[in-house]
Amino acid sequence: MLAPQDAKILIVDDESYIREILSRWLSKDGYDCITAGNGEEALQALALHHVCLMISDIMMPGISGLELLATAKKQHQDLAVIMATAVDDRQVGTQALELGAYGYVIKPLDRNEILINVANGLHLRQLEMENRRHREELEHLVDERTRKLQETIHKLQDTERELSISREETIQRLAMAAEFRDDETALHTVRMGSFCQILAVKAGLPAAACELIRTAGPLHDVGKIGTPDNILLKPGKLTAEEFEIIKKHSEIGHRLLSNSRSAMLEKGAIIAWTHHEKFNGSGYPRGLAGEDIPVEGRIAAVCDVFDALTSDRVYKKAYPIDKALEIMMEGRGSHFDPVLLDLFMDAMEEVLAVKDEYVDNQTRQAP
Ligand SMILES: [Fe+2]
Ligand SMILES: [Fe+2]
């Protein structure tokens, strides 16, 4: 609570004897008083002095007391105002309070009533100032906490992004490790991921599934890690026995990747297990047919054969795209899901853009 000597009070009245009497009463109680004879003078005084409380007449020539009240409160939000009037008009009183006056006293003025109103006005002013300060501190605190929370969220997102990049890279490298022996650049795995994603999007799979298939697709042949070199790299035709050994890569891949808590590895396990199944049931390892073959497997079958036909290998040369597509169309409905094969053909522009980006000999094809 302010000591009276610290509370400067501005008395505004066009009657000089009212200014004098109020000054005398208040000064006697220790208040520091200044006076103004009209609204203009009062506004000047408010601009010059740090006034805590203003007692203002209502009926004055020039700016009225109510106008002065409105302007003064707008310019000095911490100013306490008490209105004094000779007219006991409830409507004027209500208006004064609505404009922010703390009190309303009726003339003839009574010393005690004035002193009580001033003390109350100053007390209320103090409370309002403290209240505002608390509110501002709280807002500041909330802003600060929000900023810190956002910082933490950004850091978490960065960590999450980094983790996901390193997780994906680990998977890619694992897939490449299996591929290196018969594909030195191992770009087949990267293209597989992209082709599978393109076809999954075309097939209308949910966005999350398409992303998962992109990262898991490269794992389809991870089981080749268990295929001996003399069979994997054999240039000529394989014997029936050798082919049986090659076929095992599906199940080895599945065993390597399954029973994981990672959705990506689980998806990789399904793709490894089913990418050599054929739509008519003549594929391996389980001879699944039609939609019994998981959609990821049917997608991978189309993409894998396309990339194998259009890439050089140690044991064979690449087919031109047209020839490769012709061969694939012969397998429409027998080897491949006809709907997915059609969608893959529709997406050929995107597919070839990927093929062009990841070229095995590391030199970009001319556009
Ligand atoms: Fe395979
Ligand atoms: Fe493959």
GROMACS .gro file of C-alpha atoms and ligand atoms in nm:
model
  369
    1MET     CA    1   0.000   0.000   0.000
    2LEU     CA    2   0.132   0.343  -0.100
    3ALA     CA    3   0.216   0.590   0.178
    4PRO     CA    4   0.009   0.912   0.129
    5GLN     CA    5   0.324   1.121   0.059
    6ASP     CA    6   0.405   0.888  -0.231
    7ALA     CA    7   0.061   0.924  -0.384
    8LYS     CA    8   0.033   1.229  -0.607
    9ILE     CA    9  -0.325   1.344  -0.642
   10LEU     CA   10  -0.462   1.569  -0.916
   11ILE     CA   11  -0.766   1.778  -0.826
   12VAL     CA   12  -0.966   1.904  -1.125
   13ASP     CA   13  -1.245   2.156  -1.074
   14ASP     CA   14  -1.339   2.485  -1.238
   15GLU     CA   15  -1.431   2.629  -0.893
   16SER     CA   16  -1.111   2.743  -0.724
   17TYR     CA   17  -1.255   2.711  -0.370
   18ILE     CA   18  -1.332   2.343  -0.431
   19ARG     CA   19  -0.972   2.288  -0.551
   20GLU     CA   20  -0.842   2.466  -0.242
   21ILE     CA   21  -1.060   2.282   0.008
   22LEU     CA   22  -0.982   1.943  -0.142
   23SER     CA   23  -0.610   2.023  -0.150
   24ARG     CA   24  -0.621   2.128   0.213
   25TRP     CA   25  -0.805   1.815   0.334
   26LEU     CA   26  -0.583   1.579   0.140
   27SER     CA   27  -0.253   1.755   0.211
   28LYS     CA   28  -0.339   1.745   0.578
   29ASP     CA   29  -0.356   1.366   0.549
   30GLY     CA   30  -0.013   1.365   0.385
   31TYR     CA   31  -0.110   1.343   0.017
   32ASP     CA   32   0.092   1.529  -0.245
   33CYS     CA   33  -0.166   1.741  -0.435
   34ILE     CA   34  -0.162   1.932  -0.762
   35THR     CA   35  -0.460   2.106  -0.920
   36ALA     CA   36  -0.608   2.190  -1.259
   37GLY     CA   37  -0.894   2.432  -1.342
   38ASN     CA   38  -1.022   2.245  -1.649
   39GLY     CA   39  -0.987   1.929  -1.858
   40GLU     CA   40  -0.706   2.057  -2.084
   41GLU     CA   41  -0.492   2.160  -1.786
   42ALA     CA   42  -0.564   1.826  -1.624
   43LEU     CA   43  -0.440   1.630  -1.928
   44GLN     CA   44  -0.123   1.842  -1.936
   45ALA     CA   45  -0.065   1.777  -1.566
   46LEU     CA   46  -0.116   1.404  -1.618
   47ALA     CA   47   0.143   1.408  -1.896
   48LEU     CA   48   0.394   1.592  -1.678
   49HIS     CA   49   0.348   1.425  -1.338
   50HIS     CA   50   0.320   1.067  -1.220
   51VAL     CA   51  -0.031   1.104  -1.083
   52CYS     CA   52  -0.182   0.812  -0.891
   53LEU     CA   53  -0.530   0.943  -0.844
   54MET     CA   54  -0.744   1.215  -1.000
   55ILE     CA   55  -1.051   1.370  -0.841
   56SER     CA   56  -1.249   1.540  -1.113
   57ASP     CA   57  -1.558   1.757  -1.133
   58ILE     CA   58  -1.810   1.654  -1.397
   59MET     CA   59  -1.968   1.983  -1.504
   60MET     CA   60  -1.681   2.196  -1.636
   61PRO     CA   61  -1.648   2.435  -1.929
   62GLY     CA   62  -1.452   2.284  -2.222
   63ILE     CA   63  -1.380   1.915  -2.185
   64SER     CA   64  -1.644   1.762  -1.957
   65GLY     CA   65  -1.543   1.551  -1.658
   66LEU     CA   66  -1.662   1.235  -1.830
   67GLU     CA   67  -1.461   1.312  -2.146
   68LEU     CA   68  -1.157   1.384  -1.930
   69LEU     CA   69  -1.211   1.054  -1.750
   70ALA     CA   70  -1.230   0.859  -2.077
   71THR     CA   71  -0.918   1.024  -2.227
   72ALA     CA   72  -0.715   1.006  -1.906
   73LYS     CA   73  -0.790   0.633  -1.856
   74LYS     CA   74  -0.694   0.565  -2.217
   75GLN     CA   75  -0.359   0.743  -2.178
   76HIS     CA   76  -0.277   0.635  -1.820
   77GLN     CA   77  -0.409   0.289  -1.746
   78ASP     CA   78  -0.287   0.294  -1.383
   79LEU     CA   79  -0.466   0.617  -1.297
   80ALA     CA   80  -0.736   0.590  -1.031
   81VAL     CA   81  -1.023   0.836  -1.084
   82ILE     CA   82  -1.294   0.962  -0.850
   83MET     CA   83  -1.569   1.179  -0.993
   84ALA     CA   84  -1.727   1.462  -0.791
   85THR     CA   85  -2.051   1.626  -0.896
   86ALA     CA   86  -2.321   1.858  -0.778
   87VAL     CA   87  -2.583   1.657  -0.967
   88ASP     CA   88  -2.692   1.331  -0.810
   89ASP     CA   89  -2.778   1.157  -1.136
   90ARG     CA   90  -2.770   0.778  -1.131
   91GLN     CA   91  -2.716   0.759  -1.507
   92VAL     CA   92  -2.409   0.987  -1.494
   93GLY     CA   93  -2.275   0.788  -1.200
   94THR     CA   94  -2.316   0.459  -1.386
   95GLN     CA   95  -2.150   0.604  -1.695
   96ALA     CA   96  -1.855   0.727  -1.486
   97LEU     CA   97  -1.806   0.381  -1.334
   98GLU     CA   98  -1.831   0.221  -1.678
   99LEU     CA   99  -1.560   0.454  -1.804
  100GLY     CA  100  -1.332   0.328  -1.529
  101ALA     CA  101  -1.392   0.565  -1.235
  102TYR     CA  102  -1.337   0.400  -0.896
  103GLY     CA  103  -1.570   0.630  -0.703
  104TYR     CA  104  -1.844   0.884  -0.736
  105VAL     CA  105  -1.907   1.152  -0.469
  106ILE     CA  106  -2.188   1.406  -0.451
  107LYS     CA  107  -2.134   1.772  -0.364
  108PRO     CA  108  -2.141   1.932  -0.114
  109LEU     CA  109  -1.827   1.740  -0.042
  110ASP     CA  110  -1.771   1.575   0.289
  111ARG     CA  111  -1.413   1.546   0.416
  112ASN     CA  112  -1.443   1.192   0.547
  113GLU     CA  113  -1.623   1.070   0.237
  114ILE     CA  114  -1.343   1.215   0.023
  115LEU     CA  115  -1.068   1.061   0.235
  116ILE     CA  116  -1.237   0.721   0.236
  117ASN     CA  117  -1.292   0.734  -0.141
  118VAL     CA  118  -0.930   0.835  -0.204
  119ALA     CA  119  -0.792   0.562   0.022
  120ASN     CA  120  -1.020   0.304  -0.143
  121GLY     CA  121  -0.930   0.429  -0.489
  122LEU     CA  122  -0.557   0.400  -0.419
  123HIS     CA  123  -0.602   0.055  -0.268
  124LEU     CA  124  -0.803  -0.066  -0.566
  125ARG     CA  125  -0.544   0.082  -0.804
  126GLN     CA  126  -0.269  -0.106  -0.620
  127LEU     CA  127  -0.462  -0.434  -0.644
  128GLU     CA  128  -0.530  -0.387  -1.013
  129MET     CA  129  -0.165  -0.311  -1.082
  130GLU     CA  130  -0.051  -0.621  -0.894
  131ASN     CA  131  -0.313  -0.824  -1.071
  132ARG     CA  132  -0.193  -0.703  -1.410
  133ARG     CA  133   0.168  -0.770  -1.318
  134HIS     CA  134   0.080  -1.126  -1.215
  135ARG     CA  135  -0.109  -1.176  -1.535
  136GLU     CA  136   0.183  -1.046  -1.740
  137GLU     CA  137   0.428  -1.266  -1.549
  138LEU     CA  138   0.202  -1.563  -1.608
  139GLU     CA  139   0.173  -1.485  -1.979
  140HIS     CA  140   0.549  -1.450  -1.995
  141LEU     CA  141   0.590  -1.783  -1.818
  142VAL     CA  142   0.343  -1.951  -2.052
  143ASP     CA  143   0.527  -1.803  -2.354
  144GLU     CA  144   0.860  -1.920  -2.215
  145ARG     CA  145   0.730  -2.272  -2.144
  146THR     CA  146   0.566  -2.291  -2.487
  147ARG     CA  147   0.894  -2.188  -2.649
  148LYS     CA  148   1.086  -2.451  -2.452
  149LEU     CA  149   0.828  -2.716  -2.535
  150GLN     CA  150   0.853  -2.630  -2.903
  151GLU     CA  151   1.231  -2.650  -2.883
  152THR     CA  152   1.206  -2.995  -2.724
  153ILE     CA  153   0.957  -3.109  -2.987
  154HIS     CA  154   1.190  -2.989  -3.264
  155LYS     CA  155   1.485  -3.169  -3.105
  156LEU     CA  156   1.276  -3.485  -3.074
  157GLN     CA  157   1.171  -3.456  -3.436
  158ASP     CA  158   1.535  -3.415  -3.540
  159THR     CA  159   1.637  -3.721  -3.337
  160GLU     CA  160   1.344  -3.917  -3.476
  161ARG     CA  161   1.441  -3.815  -3.832
  162GLU     CA  162   1.802  -3.914  -3.772
  163LEU     CA  163   1.698  -4.246  -3.621
  164SER     CA  164   1.470  -4.321  -3.909
  165ILE     CA  165   1.745  -4.234  -4.161
  166SER     CA  166   2.000  -4.456  -3.987
  167ARG     CA  167   1.743  -4.736  -3.949
  168GLU     CA  168   1.663  -4.721  -4.318
  169GLU     CA  169   2.029  -4.705  -4.410
  170THR     CA  170   2.104  -5.012  -4.199
  171ILE     CA  171   1.829  -5.203  -4.377
  172GLN     CA  172   1.954  -5.085  -4.718
  173ARG     CA  173   2.306  -5.198  -4.637
  174LEU     CA  174   2.186  -5.534  -4.511
  175ALA     CA  175   1.994  -5.578  -4.836
  176MET     CA  176   2.301  -5.469  -5.037
  177ALA     CA  177   2.522  -5.717  -4.853
  178ALA     CA  178   2.310  -6.001  -4.989
  179GLU     CA  179   2.305  -5.850  -5.335
  180PHE     CA  180   2.673  -5.760  -5.380
  181ARG     CA  181   2.787  -6.095  -5.515
  182ASP     CA  182   2.574  -6.091  -5.829
  183ASP     CA  183   2.513  -5.715  -5.854
  184GLU     CA  184   2.819  -5.509  -5.770
  185THR     CA  185   2.643  -5.175  -5.730
  186ALA     CA  186   2.352  -5.338  -5.551
  187LEU     CA  187   2.132  -5.067  -5.699
  188HIS     CA  188   1.874  -5.334  -5.775
  189THR     CA  189   1.770  -5.312  -5.410
  190VAL     CA  190   1.727  -4.936  -5.423
  191ARG     CA  191   1.526  -4.951  -5.746
  192MET     CA  192   1.314  -5.230  -5.599
  193GLY     CA  193   1.217  -5.008  -5.307
  194SER     CA  194   1.115  -4.726  -5.538
  195PHE     CA  195   0.931  -4.946  -5.789
  196CYS     CA  196   0.740  -5.119  -5.508
  197GLN     CA  197   0.638  -4.782  -5.368
  198ILE     CA  198   0.525  -4.650  -5.707
  199LEU     CA  199   0.311  -4.960  -5.764
  200ALA     CA  200   0.174  -4.958  -5.408
  201VAL     CA  201   0.062  -4.595  -5.455
  202LYS     CA  202  -0.096  -4.685  -5.792
  203ALA     CA  203  -0.275  -4.977  -5.623
  204GLY     CA  204  -0.425  -4.732  -5.372
  205LEU     CA  205  -0.253  -4.868  -5.061
  206PRO     CA  206  -0.253  -4.630  -4.761
  207ALA     CA  207   0.037  -4.382  -4.755
  208ALA     CA  208   0.201  -4.548  -4.451
  209ALA     CA  209   0.193  -4.891  -4.620
  210CYS     CA  210   0.345  -4.743  -4.938
  211GLU     CA  211   0.630  -4.592  -4.736
  212LEU     CA  212   0.683  -4.921  -4.552
  213ILE     CA  213   0.695  -5.115  -4.876
  214ARG     CA  214   0.955  -4.870  -5.012
  215THR     CA  215   1.189  -4.939  -4.720
  216ALA     CA  216   1.112  -5.312  -4.697
  217GLY     CA  217   1.118  -5.388  -5.072
  218PRO     CA  218   1.500  -5.391  -5.091
  219LEU     CA  219   1.503  -5.683  -4.846
  220HIS     CA  220   1.326  -5.924  -5.082
  221ASP     CA  221   1.641  -6.120  -5.169
  222VAL     CA  222   1.823  -6.091  -4.836
  223GLY     CA  223   1.803  -6.472  -4.811
  224LYS     CA  224   2.055  -6.497  -5.099
  225ILE     CA  225   2.310  -6.459  -4.825
  226GLY     CA  226   2.263  -6.835  -4.780
  227THR     CA  227   2.303  -6.922  -5.151
  228PRO     CA  228   2.649  -7.059  -5.245
  229ASP     CA  229   2.853  -6.858  -5.501
  230ASN     CA  230   2.886  -7.145  -5.748
  231ILE     CA  231   2.508  -7.151  -5.786
  232LEU     CA  232   2.429  -6.779  -5.748
  233LEU     CA  233   2.693  -6.675  -6.003
  234LYS     CA  234   2.657  -6.967  -6.244
  235PRO     CA  235   2.641  -6.822  -6.597
  236GLY     CA  236   2.451  -7.107  -6.764
  237LYS     CA  237   2.124  -7.285  -6.693
  238LEU     CA  238   2.080  -7.423  -6.343
  239THR     CA  239   2.020  -7.790  -6.280
  240ALA     CA  240   1.696  -7.885  -6.105
  241GLU     CA  241   1.897  -7.948  -5.791
  242GLU     CA  242   2.068  -7.610  -5.808
  243PHE     CA  243   1.734  -7.439  -5.867
  244GLU     CA  244   1.599  -7.603  -5.551
  245ILE     CA  245   1.889  -7.444  -5.362
  246ILE     CA  246   1.823  -7.101  -5.518
  247LYS     CA  247   1.456  -7.130  -5.421
  248LYS     CA  248   1.555  -7.156  -5.058
  249HIS     CA  249   1.646  -6.783  -5.050
  250SER     CA  250   1.277  -6.696  -5.004
  251GLU     CA  251   1.245  -6.897  -4.688
  252ILE     CA  252   1.589  -6.801  -4.557
  253GLY     CA  253   1.495  -6.435  -4.603
  254HIS     CA  254   1.167  -6.491  -4.425
  255ARG     CA  255   1.338  -6.668  -4.135
  256LEU     CA  256   1.596  -6.388  -4.108
  257LEU     CA  257   1.341  -6.112  -4.093
  258SER     CA  258   1.028  -6.254  -3.929
  259ASN     CA  259   0.924  -6.234  -3.564
  260SER     CA  260   1.049  -5.880  -3.538
  261ARG     CA  261   0.879  -5.599  -3.350
  262SER     CA  262   0.963  -5.371  -3.641
  263ALA     CA  263   0.677  -5.327  -3.888
  264MET     CA  264   0.936  -5.270  -4.161
  265LEU     CA  265   1.120  -5.597  -4.097
  266GLU     CA  266   0.789  -5.784  -4.075
  267LYS     CA  267   0.693  -5.637  -4.412
  268GLY     CA  268   1.037  -5.737  -4.544
  269ALA     CA  269   0.979  -6.092  -4.418
  270ILE     CA  270   0.649  -6.114  -4.608
  271ILE     CA  271   0.806  -5.978  -4.926
  272ALA     CA  272   1.106  -6.213  -4.902
  273TRP     CA  273   0.873  -6.510  -4.854
  274THR     CA  274   0.624  -6.430  -5.129
  275HIS     CA  275   0.801  -6.242  -5.410
  276HIS     CA  276   0.847  -6.562  -5.614
  277GLU     CA  277   0.489  -6.680  -5.579
  278LYS     CA  278   0.297  -6.674  -5.907
  279PHE     CA  279  -0.063  -6.564  -5.954
  280ASN     CA  280  -0.165  -6.905  -6.094
  281GLY     CA  281  -0.014  -7.092  -5.800
  282SER     CA  282   0.292  -7.226  -5.984
  283GLY     CA  283   0.547  -7.021  -5.789
  284TYR     CA  284   0.752  -7.097  -5.479
  285PRO     CA  285   0.808  -7.161  -5.193
  286ARG     CA  286   0.444  -7.235  -5.100
  287GLY     CA  287   0.261  -7.234  -5.434
  288LEU     CA  288   0.016  -6.967  -5.316
  289ALA     CA  289  -0.229  -6.838  -5.577
  290GLY     CA  290  -0.429  -6.521  -5.648
  291GLU     CA  291  -0.507  -6.305  -5.351
  292ASP     CA  292  -0.371  -6.567  -5.111
  293ILE     CA  293  -0.039  -6.410  -5.206
  294PRO     CA  294  -0.008  -6.097  -4.990
  295VAL     CA  295  -0.036  -5.781  -5.199
  296GLU     CA  296   0.323  -5.682  -5.104
  297GLY     CA  297   0.446  -6.009  -5.255
  298ARG     CA  298   0.241  -5.961  -5.575
  299ILE     CA  299   0.377  -5.605  -5.604
  300ALA     CA  300   0.737  -5.717  -5.545
  301ALA     CA  301   0.701  -5.997  -5.806
  302VAL     CA  302   0.615  -5.748  -6.080
  303CYS     CA  303   0.890  -5.502  -5.980
  304ASP     CA  304   1.158  -5.768  -5.928
  305VAL     CA  305   1.107  -5.937  -6.263
  306PHE     CA  306   1.098  -5.601  -6.444
  307ASP     CA  307   1.426  -5.494  -6.288
  308ALA     CA  308   1.590  -5.833  -6.343
  309LEU     CA  309   1.488  -5.835  -6.712
  310THR     CA  310   1.611  -5.481  -6.772
  311SER     CA  311   1.945  -5.509  -6.586
  312ASP     CA  312   2.276  -5.669  -6.680
  313ARG     CA  313   2.393  -5.954  -6.459
  314VAL     CA  314   2.716  -6.153  -6.465
  315TYR     CA  315   2.524  -6.439  -6.630
  316LYS     CA  316   2.300  -6.238  -6.871
  317LYS     CA  317   2.254  -5.912  -7.061
  318ALA     CA  318   1.967  -5.668  -7.007
  319TYR     CA  319   1.665  -5.678  -7.238
  320PRO     CA  320   1.547  -5.354  -7.397
  321ILE     CA  321   1.247  -5.209  -7.209
  322ASP     CA  322   0.995  -5.293  -7.484
  323LYS     CA  323   1.108  -5.654  -7.501
  324ALA     CA  324   1.103  -5.683  -7.119
  325LEU     CA  325   0.747  -5.549  -7.105
  326GLU     CA  326   0.642  -5.789  -7.380
  327ILE     CA  327   0.781  -6.082  -7.184
  328MET     CA  328   0.604  -5.961  -6.871
  329MET     CA  329   0.270  -5.925  -7.052
  330GLU     CA  330   0.297  -6.293  -7.141
  331GLY     CA  331   0.287  -6.361  -6.769
  332ARG     CA  332  -0.025  -6.144  -6.712
  333GLY     CA  333  -0.265  -6.347  -6.495
  334SER     CA  334  -0.032  -6.648  -6.479
  335HIS     CA  335   0.290  -6.516  -6.324
  336PHE     CA  336   0.161  -6.168  -6.230
  337ASP     CA  337  -0.153  -6.025  -6.074
  338PRO     CA  338  -0.314  -5.881  -6.392
  339VAL     CA  339  -0.446  -5.570  -6.219
  340LEU     CA  340  -0.109  -5.487  -6.064
  341LEU     CA  341   0.074  -5.556  -6.390
  342ASP     CA  342  -0.159  -5.313  -6.574
  343LEU     CA  343  -0.103  -5.050  -6.306
  344PHE     CA  344   0.273  -5.100  -6.335
  345MET     CA  345   0.254  -5.047  -6.712
  346ASP     CA  346   0.051  -4.728  -6.649
  347ALA     CA  347   0.326  -4.606  -6.417
  348MET     CA  348   0.604  -4.674  -6.669
  349GLU     CA  349   0.706  -4.308  -6.693
  350GLU     CA  350   0.777  -4.292  -6.317
  351VAL     CA  351   0.938  -4.637  -6.323
  352LEU     CA  352   1.178  -4.538  -6.601
  353ALA     CA  353   1.266  -4.215  -6.420
  354VAL     CA  354   1.380  -4.427  -6.122
  355LYS     CA  355   1.566  -4.663  -6.355
  356ASP     CA  356   1.738  -4.362  -6.508
  357GLU     CA  357   1.833  -4.222  -6.168
  358TYR     CA  358   1.987  -4.544  -6.035
  359VAL     CA  359   2.189  -4.677  -6.326
  360ASP     CA  360   2.407  -4.980  -6.255
  361ASN     CA  361   2.719  -4.859  -6.434
  362GLN     CA  362   2.698  -4.536  -6.230
  363THR     CA  363   2.686  -4.319  -6.542
  364ARG     CA  364   2.362  -4.141  -6.609
  365GLN     CA  365   2.183  -4.225  -6.932
  366ALA     CA  366   2.139  -3.932  -7.168
  367PRO     CA  367   1.782  -3.801  -7.145
  368FE      FE  368   1.435  -6.342  -5.518
  369FE      FE  369   1.559  -5.928  -5.676
   0.00000   0.00000   0.00000
